[in-house]
Structures are given as structure tokens and as C-alpha cells.
Tab-separated table of C-alpha atoms in Angstrom:
chain	number	residue	atom	x	y	z
C	19	ALA	CA	-12.108	-10.190	-10.810
C	20	GLN	CA	-8.496	-9.922	-9.794
C	21	SER	CA	-7.287	-11.395	-6.524
C	22	VAL	CA	-4.001	-12.067	-4.769
C	23	THR	CA	-3.069	-14.804	-2.329
C	24	GLN	CA	0.096	-14.754	-0.298
C	25	LEU	CA	0.947	-18.186	1.020
C	26	GLY	CA	2.303	-18.003	4.525
C	27	SER	CA	1.489	-15.110	6.793
C	28	HIS	CA	4.813	-15.526	8.557
C	29	VAL	CA	8.178	-16.600	7.140
C	30	SER	CA	11.304	-16.998	9.233
C	31	VAL	CA	14.801	-17.355	7.772
C	32	SER	CA	18.319	-17.171	9.100
C	33	GLU	CA	20.565	-14.294	8.124
C	34	GLY	CA	22.310	-15.192	4.872
C	35	ALA	CA	19.670	-17.715	3.842
C	36	LEU	CA	17.446	-17.567	0.783
C	37	VAL	CA	14.259	-15.557	1.101
C	38	LEU	CA	11.183	-16.845	-0.749
C	39	LEU	CA	7.835	-15.127	-0.335
C	40	ARG	CA	4.990	-16.624	-2.306
C	41	CYS	CA	2.295	-14.812	-4.238
C	42	ASN	CA	-0.362	-16.238	-6.515
C	43	TYR	CA	-2.807	-14.134	-8.450
C	44	SER	CA	-5.933	-14.578	-10.445
C	45	SER	CA	-6.650	-12.269	-13.322
C	46	SER	CA	-8.813	-12.342	-16.400
C	47	VAL	CA	-6.501	-9.910	-18.180
C	48	PRO	CA	-2.701	-9.572	-18.329
C	49	PRO	CA	-1.868	-8.476	-14.825
C	50	TYR	CA	0.193	-5.624	-13.484
C	51	LEU	CA	1.839	-7.017	-10.359
C	52	PHE	CA	3.750	-5.342	-7.558
C	53	TRP	CA	5.650	-6.159	-4.412
C	54	TYR	CA	5.738	-3.610	-1.614
C	55	VAL	CA	7.577	-3.650	1.716
C	56	GLN	CA	6.346	-2.016	4.911
C	57	TYR	CA	8.576	-1.334	7.886
C	58	PRO	CA	6.956	-0.738	11.295
C	59	ASN	CA	4.968	2.483	11.532
C	60	GLN	CA	5.739	3.428	7.959
C	61	GLY	CA	3.987	3.453	4.623
C	62	LEU	CA	4.652	1.057	1.782
C	63	GLN	CA	7.756	1.170	-0.372
C	64	LEU	CA	7.730	-0.227	-3.902
C	65	LEU	CA	10.188	-3.106	-4.276
C	66	LEU	CA	9.467	-4.036	-7.884
C	67	LYS	CA	6.793	-4.222	-10.545
C	68	TYR	CA	5.828	-6.492	-13.414
C	69	THR	CA	4.244	-4.771	-16.392
C	70	SER	CA	4.345	-7.448	-19.121
C	71	ALA	CA	7.938	-6.877	-20.170
C	72	ALA	CA	10.633	-9.255	-18.859
C	73	THR	CA	9.310	-12.098	-16.730
C	74	LEU	CA	12.217	-11.816	-14.283
C	75	VAL	CA	11.987	-8.498	-12.561
C	76	LYS	CA	14.787	-7.035	-10.477
C	77	GLY	CA	13.951	-4.633	-7.705
C	78	ILE	CA	15.613	-2.683	-4.968
C	79	ASN	CA	17.594	-4.080	-2.037
C	80	GLY	CA	18.578	-7.221	-3.970
C	81	PHE	CA	15.058	-8.555	-4.386
C	82	GLU	CA	13.697	-10.033	-7.574
C	83	ALA	CA	10.510	-11.744	-8.663
C	84	GLU	CA	9.624	-14.049	-11.514
C	85	PHE	CA	6.306	-13.888	-13.322
C	86	LYS	CA	5.075	-17.365	-14.241
C	87	LYS	CA	1.870	-17.262	-16.200
C	88	SER	CA	1.403	-21.037	-16.226
C	89	GLU	CA	1.516	-21.083	-12.432
C	90	THR	CA	-0.179	-17.685	-11.966
C	91	SER	CA	2.619	-16.858	-9.571
C	92	PHE	CA	4.855	-13.897	-8.812
C	93	HIS	CA	7.104	-15.082	-6.000
C	94	LEU	CA	9.610	-12.727	-4.394
C	95	THR	CA	13.158	-13.918	-3.732
C	96	LYS	CA	16.431	-12.686	-2.360
C	97	PRO	CA	19.552	-14.882	-2.347
C	98	SER	CA	20.828	-13.821	1.055
C	99	ALA	CA	18.708	-12.327	3.818
C	100	HIS	CA	19.886	-9.386	5.882
C	101	MET	CA	18.593	-8.423	9.294
C	102	SER	CA	17.325	-5.207	7.752
C	103	ASP	CA	14.976	-7.198	5.493
C	104	ALA	CA	12.718	-7.995	8.455
C	105	ALA	CA	9.407	-6.326	7.560
C	106	GLU	CA	5.932	-6.895	6.187
C	107	TYR	CA	5.700	-7.687	2.482
C	108	PHE	CA	2.633	-7.195	0.312
C	109	CYS	CA	1.944	-8.536	-3.148
C	110	ALA	CA	-0.583	-6.520	-5.146
C	111	VAL	CA	-2.316	-6.516	-8.517
C	112	TYR	CA	-4.323	-3.888	-10.310
C	113	GLY	CA	-8.045	-4.480	-10.573
C	114	SER	CA	-9.540	-5.263	-13.943
C	115	SER	CA	-11.609	-2.111	-14.169
C	116	ASN	CA	-8.491	-0.007	-14.720
C	117	THR	CA	-9.448	2.377	-11.952
C	118	GLY	CA	-5.952	2.209	-10.547
C	119	LYS	CA	-7.198	0.368	-7.472
C	120	LEU	CA	-4.708	-2.069	-6.033
C	121	ILE	CA	-5.798	-5.465	-4.802
C	122	PHE	CA	-3.501	-6.453	-1.935
C	123	GLY	CA	-2.593	-9.817	-0.573
C	124	GLN	CA	-2.868	-10.438	3.137
C	125	GLY	CA	0.785	-9.716	3.700
C	126	THR	CA	3.726	-11.846	4.839
C	127	THR	CA	5.830	-11.007	7.858
C	128	LEU	CA	9.473	-11.804	7.243
C	129	GLN	CA	11.542	-12.559	10.320
C	130	VAL	CA	15.327	-12.771	9.963
C	131	LYS	CA	17.176	-14.609	12.705
C	132	PRO	CA	20.823	-13.878	13.458
L	20	GLY	CA	11.828	10.235	-7.463
L	21	ALA	CA	8.140	9.593	-6.758
L	22	VAL	CA	8.126	10.890	-3.204
L	23	VAL	CA	4.889	11.226	-1.291
L	24	SER	CA	4.825	13.213	1.917
L	25	GLN	CA	2.126	12.643	4.517
L	26	HIS	CA	1.601	14.928	7.484
L	27	PRO	CA	1.254	14.669	10.413
L	28	SER	CA	2.849	11.336	11.199
L	29	TRP	CA	1.215	11.067	14.627
L	30	VAL	CA	-1.873	12.692	16.086
L	31	ILE	CA	-3.405	12.341	19.521
L	32	CYS	CA	-6.593	14.242	20.191
L	33	LYS	CA	-9.765	14.273	22.216
L	34	SER	CA	-12.974	12.619	21.130
L	35	GLY	CA	-15.193	14.949	19.133
L	36	THR	CA	-12.463	16.934	17.432
L	37	SER	CA	-11.738	16.928	13.717
L	38	VAL	CA	-8.369	15.959	12.336
L	39	LYS	CA	-6.928	16.838	8.946
L	40	ILE	CA	-4.261	14.722	7.270
L	41	GLU	CA	-2.346	16.002	4.250
L	42	CYS	CA	-0.875	13.984	1.426
L	43	ARG	CA	1.477	15.632	-1.052
L	44	SER	CA	3.273	14.309	-4.095
L	45	LEU	CA	6.568	16.185	-3.986
L	46	ASP	CA	8.153	15.518	-7.341
L	47	PHE	CA	5.331	14.448	-9.630
L	48	GLN	CA	1.759	15.326	-10.438
L	49	ALA	CA	-0.710	12.764	-9.209
L	50	THR	CA	-3.793	12.182	-11.305
L	51	THR	CA	-5.217	10.018	-8.572
L	52	MET	CA	-4.689	9.747	-4.854
L	53	PHE	CA	-5.903	6.977	-2.594
L	54	TRP	CA	-6.641	6.819	1.115
L	55	TYR	CA	-6.235	3.607	3.076
L	56	ARG	CA	-6.806	2.494	6.617
L	57	GLN	CA	-4.727	-0.226	8.184
L	58	PHE	CA	-5.556	-2.138	11.336
L	59	PRO	CA	-2.788	-3.869	13.319
L	60	LYS	CA	-1.355	-6.935	11.635
L	61	GLN	CA	-3.665	-6.524	8.655
L	62	SER	CA	-3.452	-5.501	5.047
L	63	LEU	CA	-4.517	-2.109	3.750
L	64	MET	CA	-8.192	-1.324	3.393
L	65	LEU	CA	-9.028	1.150	0.641
L	66	MET	CA	-11.283	3.927	1.893
L	67	ALA	CA	-11.599	6.177	-1.123
L	68	THR	CA	-10.181	7.165	-4.478
L	69	SER	CA	-9.641	10.828	-5.185
L	70	ASN	CA	-9.156	12.548	-8.526
L	71	GLU	CA	-8.070	16.156	-8.780
L	72	GLY	CA	-10.968	18.535	-9.106
L	73	SER	CA	-13.716	15.971	-8.643
L	74	LYS	CA	-15.518	14.298	-5.786
L	75	ALA	CA	-13.906	11.326	-4.156
L	76	THR	CA	-15.246	7.843	-4.738
L	77	TYR	CA	-15.771	6.035	-1.454
L	78	GLU	CA	-15.650	2.315	-0.902
L	79	GLN	CA	-18.687	0.535	0.394
L	80	GLY	CA	-19.115	0.982	4.118
L	81	VAL	CA	-16.983	4.123	4.377
L	82	GLU	CA	-18.926	7.134	5.641
L	83	LYS	CA	-18.229	10.053	3.349
L	84	ASP	CA	-19.559	12.548	5.875
L	85	LYS	CA	-17.164	11.178	8.477
L	86	PHE	CA	-14.124	11.028	6.217
L	87	LEU	CA	-14.015	14.162	4.078
L	88	ILE	CA	-11.604	14.092	1.179
L	89	ASN	CA	-10.460	17.096	-0.813
L	90	HIS	CA	-8.173	16.889	-3.831
L	91	ALA	CA	-7.718	20.523	-4.773
L	92	SER	CA	-4.562	20.180	-6.852
L	93	LEU	CA	-2.469	17.582	-8.648
L	94	THR	CA	-0.075	17.464	-5.718
L	95	LEU	CA	-2.288	17.695	-2.649
L	96	SER	CA	-5.111	15.657	-1.169
L	97	THR	CA	-6.465	15.958	2.351
L	98	LEU	CA	-8.448	13.596	4.545
L	99	THR	CA	-10.435	15.114	7.384
L	100	VAL	CA	-11.778	12.819	10.059
L	101	THR	CA	-14.742	14.737	11.427
L	102	SER	CA	-15.930	14.446	15.022
L	103	ALA	CA	-13.433	11.677	15.636
L	104	HIS	CA	-14.175	8.967	18.170
L	105	PRO	CA	-11.974	6.247	19.665
L	106	GLU	CA	-13.121	3.724	17.062
L	107	ASP	CA	-11.577	5.967	14.401
L	108	SER	CA	-8.155	5.376	15.903
L	109	SER	CA	-6.040	3.686	13.269
L	110	PHE	CA	-3.128	4.013	10.863
L	111	TYR	CA	-4.102	6.014	7.787
L	112	ILE	CA	-1.969	5.858	4.642
L	113	CYS	CA	-2.247	7.808	1.420
L	114	SER	CA	-0.844	6.983	-1.977
L	115	ALA	CA	-0.477	8.861	-5.230
L	116	GLN	CA	-0.404	7.685	-8.803
L	117	ILE	CA	0.581	9.401	-12.026
L	118	GLY	CA	-2.069	7.494	-13.933
L	119	GLY	CA	-2.981	4.365	-15.841
L	120	ASN	CA	-1.281	1.269	-14.493
L	121	GLN	CA	1.686	3.094	-12.998
L	122	PRO	CA	2.597	2.080	-9.434
L	123	GLN	CA	1.061	3.786	-6.462
L	124	HIS	CA	3.584	5.611	-4.292
L	125	PHE	CA	2.807	5.716	-0.608
L	126	GLY	CA	3.210	8.228	2.172
L	127	ASP	CA	4.625	7.212	5.528
L	128	GLY	CA	1.237	7.047	7.171
L	129	THR	CA	-0.471	8.856	10.025
L	130	ARG	CA	-1.062	7.193	13.375
L	131	LEU	CA	-4.325	8.606	14.730
L	132	SER	CA	-5.185	8.070	18.391
L	133	ILE	CA	-8.481	9.399	19.717
L	134	LEU	CA	-8.778	9.579	23.489
């Protein structure tokens, strides 16, 4: 069965610093992986997706993620954090039964300090 | 593109009343819609999966008579919380998917407060 683990429930960076949010997955089939962002009292917004094409995926707002099969990882990065990046971030993978159900990680709260 | 509208965004009502939440895909047809519940500081918990024209599939532990789901068209699904009680207070989020392994697109959520 698919699963997702986000390492670090809380990450704090200074404005302008590198953002690195970690996600590891387990999957018995080639995974479809996603990163979503959630701002307070809002739904989830799709940042980027991996669907077995290029291993380096570029998303919105300057974020990108690299799929590494050997490490079963899909870490999210951004070279320079902005205050507006402060939010909750979720990594997700589709379940193996192809029902369209997303398996979410526990979420990582990103804090950006001025 | 891929906009999902959820309404209302905030509901406060008395215990015992029923509340209906709408989820609409505005610029695409959604084969499948999903309903989630989110507790503070937690991830999303899937409640049910809804396909147009058929009965919703509920996750284990979710009362289908309490949380009624209707998916009458490819652009509209509704969740009705029947005879709501304070323990039903939560943040409810819907999502819609075109199909297959395409991403789910989420509404902005509904904050439900039962007094």
C-alpha cells in the first residue's frame, strides 16, 4: 500500500533562505506524487505534480521538487523564501487501487522569519 | 483553470439543524468528487468518494446517514450534515478530479460551527 511520510512537522527559515521540505513515499507501483499548500482557513492549492515524466518538476510560486526513486523521496525546495510562503504544506500520493484517493502526509508548517 | 467553488465558507447554526455544503467545479467536468474533514493542526481525513450518478463510497467509520452526499451532475456535489451536533464542528473541504491519476483540485473549505 502507498504511504507518505513528511519529515519535520515544523520548519522555520529566514526570509531569503533556502526552503527544503522533506517527503518520502512508499509505493509498489510507479507513484503519482503531489505537493499542495494550504493557507489558513483555505483549501489546498496544487503546487506541483510528478507523473513519471521529468524527475525535476517545477511548480508555481518558484517551488520545485525532485523525484528520486533510489531514495523514494520527493522533497520540495525553493531557493529563496518569502514571507508569503508561510503556510502548511502537504505531500500526497495516489493509492495503488487507482480509485483516485490521495494518501496525504502529516503536513509541514513552514514559518518564515523576517 | 481547474477552479472548484465551495459554498458556504462559514456556517454557524444550532444543534439539531441540517446543513448543506455545495461543491462545484466551475471550468471542468469532474468524474469524481471527494469530501474531507480536517481537524485543527491535522492532515485531511477522507470522508467519502462521490461519482456522478451513483452512490457515494464512504470511508470506514463515517456515518452515511449523518453525512449525506449527492452528486447529481458532473459539476456539482453536495454534503448535507444531518441533525448536526457540536462534535460535527469542523473544517470540511471538497475536491474534484477529472479522472484517472489527474490531480485533485480543492475548494476553499467550509468552517462549520454547531452551537
